Amino acid sequence: MDLAGTSAGDGRLLITTLINHKDNTKKSDKTLQAIQRVGQAVNLAVGRFVKVGEAIANENWDLKEEINIACIEAKQAGETIAALTDVTKLNPVESDGQITILTDKTGVVQAARLLLSSVTKVLLLADRVVIKQIVTSRNKVLTTMERLEKVNSFQEFVQMFSQFGNEMVEFAHLTGDRQNDLKDEKKKASMAVARAVLEKGTMMLLTASKTCLRHPSCDSAHKNKEGVFDRMRVALDKVIEIVTECKPNRETDSSSVSVFTGIKELKLNIEALRENLYFESKDNLSAALEVILERVEDFTDSAYTSHEHRERILELSTQARTELQQLTSVWMQAQSRKTKSAAEELELTILRVSHSLNELRKELHHTALQLAADLLKFHADHVVLKALKLTGVEGNLEALAEYACKLSEQKEQLVEACRLLRHVSSTEPLEITCLHAEETFRVTGRQIISAAETLTLHPSSKIAKENLDVFCEAWESQISDMATLLGEIRDVFHGRRGEKYDHLSLPRPMKNNSNLKSSKPDKLDSEEQARIAKLGLKLALLTSDADCELEKWGDQENEIARHGRSLSRMAYSLYLFTRGEGPLKTSHDLIHFLEVFAAEGLKLTSDIQSFSKQLKDDDKLMLLLEINKLIPLCHQLQTITKTSLQNKVFLKVDKCITKIRSMMALVVQLLSLCYKFLKKVENNRWVSVTNKDATDAKT
């Protein structure tokens, strides 16, 4: 239940209206009625708020007394405001058609203060309830994870993973709501990162665990699985750290300060000398610059920084140090002379230091972004990942060692690039995104190698191949996210974006893929058009099947039916696209559409997982097994949309339509199963109620 979202929040505006009404004692009938309506509206809003608060109190016995007391105070305040604005208790109308009143404005103000105080108490207590729910949910997830790690049979794993899936859905809902409520952009970004790790980790955990069960004596399979569990535990701890506002010692480490942050703070301190010559000491300014230049060594010591960039950075570092020494000398003179000429010389020296720091900042920005862009371009085709997959299927251990070494080198390059990007990212949310990317490349790189080793040792194992595919997709997805990250860092540097961002891992407003160059309609040859049209026709048939299933649902507002209907309509739009009709015209439109389609598919799976909690074990397992087929398809579709479209339009459209056909086939099956199980649940409830009525009658 959302207390903050209830209409009591609007009461502030209504109360302000009451308090700020003009103080003249004569009021027209129209004005009085308006005041009365506002007073009644406040009381009604408070009443609704109190009901929600009381419901929360009844579900949380440890806080029930405190919440109830605060609710009583809020209710009394609302009733007082309503009574003080009641027209029926005022003096009769005078001859001029107006009423003379002595409005108890003091009473309204006192009641408003009591209302504000009591509502704040309820909100704070409700916040404690939410934190408690998240902590409890996380503990349940951890307990089930520990049991999952120890299962020895496939059947036991399936049952346990079903429970784990339900618990993760609950945890995702709670943390998603919390993330939306967070005002601190840094915390919001950290929460988004942790939730992204858990979301992707759930799929990795499934395939890694199945591989371990299929090949119990394989060390690389166990190593692969342990990596997933370890990272998910860290993410779970991070969520709790955010919601409980617990700050570990590592966050106070000065080494975590980026170069750009250090330059920004140093410039502010230097410019403050204009207003106050004694604002800072010369030793503090010199020490601050040395800390910055120490961080700059991350660039100059990097094996991936070009010779030209390294020389330029060293030159600018020396210049900044010289300019600051000159500033110190002029500053000391200004303190003793205090003349106009001394002040002008100080101003000129401040401008020189700021300029040299800005030039250093520009060079670092250019160095980091060029390195990252070159790496993304070089690794865009994922040659090493493809080679590892082929090596695994062939069982070639010698080739595995060669390509594992190449992936490790690629991983170190990307980790280094992320580390340098963090220094130039300018905002805390983007710094957190860089740290997340760095950790993802470091961990996923190791896991891909262990998964490839498992497949090479068991080249005919389907589950080992599927497991390697999942980790490779995670790597490709992070490469794509890094390309988006570069664009955001570049935009911030050039002032094209504000201070607030939709974090990469947050639910984002759909936007066109940055790889797209043209918004003109794409032309296909006749053979390609024929194949696309054939695929589209098969997709249209599936949307017809989905619509037939949806017609059975009496409750049109049911969330499962709503998302199913949305997917069906979108799939039909794609069919029209294959005919050159409908709202989708360009590649930009298609990418936007596919991103929305994948997100809608994930919403459907989430609603079905919630519904499965009402089912018996056999029915629940049947439903969850089908969901576990749909979720990876949604993620694969998201991965497809993030790859470059250049010169591959037909292949991408072909691949996307094929993937969506598979998804729609599963959607049709899931709609049929959900409807069947929904009717079974409703019948069981009816039988239960009927039996109870019969028993009561006999009694």
Coordinates of N, CA and C in Angstrom, one line a residue, residues 188-275:
K188 N 19.7 5.9 -6.0 CA 18.9 5.4 -7.0 C 19.7 4.6 -8.0
A189 N 20.8 5.1 -8.4 CA 21.7 4.4 -9.4 C 22.2 3.2 -8.8
S190 N 22.6 3.2 -7.5 CA 23.2 2.0 -6.8 C 22.1 0.9 -6.7
M191 N 20.9 1.3 -6.4 CA 19.8 0.4 -6.4 C 19.6 -0.3 -7.7
A192 N 19.6 0.6 -8.8 CA 19.4 0.1 -10.1 C 20.4 -1.0 -10.5
V193 N 21.7 -0.7 -10.2 CA 22.8 -1.6 -10.5 C 22.6 -2.9 -9.8
A194 N 22.3 -2.8 -8.5 CA 22.1 -4.1 -7.7 C 20.9 -4.9 -8.2
R195 N 19.8 -4.2 -8.6 CA 18.7 -5.0 -9.1 C 19.0 -5.6 -10.5
A196 N 19.8 -4.9 -11.3 CA 20.2 -5.4 -12.6 C 21.0 -6.7 -12.4
V197 N 21.9 -6.7 -11.5 CA 22.8 -7.8 -11.2 C 21.9 -9.0 -10.8
L198 N 20.9 -8.8 -9.9 CA 20.0 -9.8 -9.5 C 19.1 -10.4 -10.6
E199 N 18.7 -9.5 -11.4 CA 17.8 -9.9 -12.5 C 18.6 -10.8 -13.5
K200 N 19.7 -10.3 -13.9 CA 20.5 -11.1 -14.9 C 21.1 -12.4 -14.2
G201 N 21.4 -12.2 -12.9 CA 22.0 -13.3 -12.2 C 21.1 -14.5 -12.1
T202 N 19.8 -14.2 -12.0 CA 18.8 -15.3 -11.8 C 18.8 -16.2 -13.0
M203 N 18.9 -15.7 -14.2 CA 19.0 -16.6 -15.4 C 20.3 -17.3 -15.4
M204 N 21.4 -16.7 -15.1 CA 22.7 -17.3 -15.0 C 22.7 -18.4 -14.0
L205 N 22.1 -18.1 -12.8 CA 22.0 -19.1 -11.8 C 21.3 -20.4 -12.2
L206 N 20.2 -20.2 -13.0 CA 19.5 -21.4 -13.5 C 20.3 -22.3 -14.4
T207 N 21.0 -21.7 -15.4 CA 21.8 -22.5 -16.3 C 23.1 -23.1 -15.7
A208 N 23.7 -22.2 -14.8 CA 24.9 -22.7 -14.1 C 24.6 -23.8 -13.2
S209 N 23.5 -23.7 -12.5 CA 23.1 -24.8 -11.5 C 22.8 -26.1 -12.3
K210 N 22.0 -26.0 -13.4 CA 21.6 -27.1 -14.2 C 22.9 -27.8 -14.7
T211 N 23.9 -27.0 -15.2 CA 25.1 -27.6 -15.7 C 25.8 -28.4 -14.6
C212 N 25.9 -27.8 -13.4 CA 26.5 -28.5 -12.3 C 25.8 -29.8 -11.9
L213 N 24.5 -29.8 -12.0 CA 23.8 -31.0 -11.7 C 24.0 -32.1 -12.8
R214 N 24.1 -31.6 -14.0 CA 24.3 -32.6 -15.1 C 25.8 -33.1 -15.1
H215 N 26.7 -32.3 -14.7 CA 28.1 -32.7 -14.7 C 28.7 -32.4 -13.3
P216 N 28.3 -33.2 -12.3 CA 28.7 -33.0 -10.9 C 30.2 -33.0 -10.6
S217 N 30.9 -33.8 -11.4 CA 32.4 -33.9 -11.1 C 33.2 -32.9 -11.8
C218 N 32.6 -31.9 -12.5 CA 33.3 -31.0 -13.3 C 33.7 -29.7 -12.5
D219 N 34.9 -29.5 -12.2 CA 35.4 -28.4 -11.4 C 35.0 -27.0 -12.0
S220 N 35.2 -26.9 -13.3 CA 34.9 -25.6 -14.0 C 33.4 -25.3 -13.8
A221 N 32.5 -26.3 -13.9 CA 31.1 -26.0 -13.7 C 30.8 -25.5 -12.3
H222 N 31.4 -26.1 -11.3 CA 31.2 -25.6 -9.9 C 31.8 -24.2 -9.7
K223 N 32.9 -23.9 -10.4 CA 33.5 -22.6 -10.3 C 32.6 -21.6 -10.9
N224 N 32.0 -21.9 -12.0 CA 31.1 -21.1 -12.8 C 29.9 -20.7 -11.9
K225 N 29.3 -21.8 -11.3 CA 28.1 -21.6 -10.4 C 28.4 -20.7 -9.2
E226 N 29.6 -21.0 -8.6 CA 29.9 -20.2 -7.4 C 30.1 -18.7 -7.7
G227 N 30.6 -18.4 -8.8 CA 30.7 -17.0 -9.2 C 29.4 -16.3 -9.3
V228 N 28.3 -17.0 -9.8 CA 27.0 -16.4 -9.8 C 26.4 -16.2 -8.4
F229 N 26.5 -17.2 -7.6 CA 26.0 -17.1 -6.2 C 26.7 -15.9 -5.5
D230 N 28.0 -15.9 -5.6 CA 28.8 -14.8 -4.9 C 28.3 -13.4 -5.3
R231 N 28.2 -13.2 -6.6 CA 27.8 -11.9 -7.0 C 26.4 -11.5 -6.6
M232 N 25.5 -12.5 -6.6 CA 24.1 -12.2 -6.2 C 24.1 -11.9 -4.7
R233 N 24.9 -12.5 -4.0 CA 24.9 -12.2 -2.5 C 25.4 -10.8 -2.3
V234 N 26.4 -10.4 -3.0 CA 26.9 -9.0 -2.9 C 25.8 -8.0 -3.2
A235 N 25.1 -8.3 -4.3 CA 24.0 -7.4 -4.7 C 22.9 -7.3 -3.7
L236 N 22.6 -8.4 -3.1 CA 21.5 -8.5 -2.1 C 22.0 -7.6 -0.9
D237 N 23.2 -7.7 -0.5 CA 23.8 -6.9 0.6 C 23.8 -5.4 0.3
K238 N 24.0 -5.1 -1.0 CA 24.1 -3.7 -1.4 C 22.7 -3.1 -1.3
V239 N 21.6 -3.9 -1.7 CA 20.3 -3.4 -1.5 C 19.9 -3.0 -0.1
I240 N 20.3 -3.9 0.8 CA 20.0 -3.7 2.3 C 20.8 -2.5 2.8
E241 N 22.1 -2.4 2.3 CA 22.9 -1.2 2.7 C 22.2 0.1 2.3
I242 N 21.6 0.1 1.1 CA 20.9 1.3 0.6 C 19.7 1.6 1.4
V243 N 18.8 0.6 1.6 CA 17.5 0.9 2.2 C 17.7 1.2 3.7
T244 N 18.7 0.6 4.3 CA 18.9 0.9 5.8 C 19.9 2.0 6.0
E245 N 20.4 2.6 4.9 CA 21.4 3.7 5.0 C 22.6 3.4 5.8
C246 N 23.1 2.2 5.7 CA 24.3 1.7 6.3 C 25.5 2.0 5.4
K247 N 26.5 2.8 5.9 CA 27.6 3.1 5.1 C 28.9 2.4 5.5
P248 N 29.3 1.4 4.7 CA 30.5 0.7 5.0 C 31.8 1.6 4.9
N249 N 32.8 1.1 5.5 CA 34.1 1.9 5.6 C 34.6 2.2 4.2
R250 N 34.4 1.3 3.2 CA 35.0 1.4 1.9 C 34.6 2.6 1.2
E251 N 33.4 3.2 1.5 CA 32.9 4.3 0.8 C 33.6 5.6 1.2
T252 N 34.3 5.6 2.3 CA 35.0 6.8 2.8 C 36.4 6.8 2.3
D253 N 36.8 5.8 1.5 CA 38.2 5.8 1.0 C 38.4 6.9 0.0
S254 N 39.4 7.7 0.3 CA 39.7 8.9 -0.6 C 40.1 8.4 -2.0
S255 N 40.6 7.2 -2.2 CA 41.1 6.7 -3.5 C 39.9 6.5 -4.4
S256 N 38.7 6.5 -3.9 CA 37.5 6.4 -4.8 C 37.1 7.7 -5.4
V257 N 37.8 8.8 -5.0 CA 37.4 10.1 -5.6 C 37.9 10.2 -7.1
S258 N 37.1 10.6 -8.0 CA 37.5 10.6 -9.4 C 38.3 11.9 -9.7
V259 N 39.0 11.9 -10.8 CA 39.8 13.1 -11.1 C 38.9 14.3 -11.4
F260 N 37.8 14.1 -12.1 CA 36.9 15.2 -12.4 C 36.3 15.8 -11.1
T261 N 36.0 15.0 -10.1 CA 35.5 15.5 -8.9 C 36.5 16.3 -8.1
G262 N 37.8 15.8 -8.1 CA 38.8 16.5 -7.5 C 39.1 17.9 -8.1
I263 N 39.1 17.9 -9.5 CA 39.3 19.2 -10.2 C 38.2 20.2 -9.9
K264 N 37.0 19.7 -9.9 CA 35.8 20.6 -9.6 C 35.9 21.2 -8.2
E265 N 36.3 20.4 -7.2 CA 36.4 20.9 -5.8 C 37.6 21.9 -5.7
L266 N 38.7 21.6 -6.4 CA 39.9 22.5 -6.3 C 39.6 23.8 -7.0
K267 N 38.9 23.8 -8.1 CA 38.5 25.1 -8.8 C 37.6 25.9 -7.9
L268 N 36.6 25.3 -7.2 CA 35.7 26.0 -6.3 C 36.5 26.7 -5.2
N269 N 37.5 26.0 -4.6 CA 38.3 26.5 -3.5 C 39.1 27.7 -4.0
I270 N 39.7 27.5 -5.2 CA 40.6 28.6 -5.7 C 39.7 29.8 -6.0
E271 N 38.6 29.7 -6.7 CA 37.7 30.8 -7.0 C 37.1 31.5 -5.8
A272 N 37.0 30.7 -4.7 CA 36.5 31.3 -3.4 C 37.5 32.4 -2.9
L273 N 38.8 32.4 -3.3 CA 39.7 33.3 -2.8 C 39.4 34.7 -3.3
R274 N 38.6 34.9 -4.3 CA 38.2 36.2 -4.8 C 37.4 36.9 -3.7
E275 N 36.6 36.2 -3.0 CA 35.7 36.8 -1.9 C 36.4 36.8 -0.6

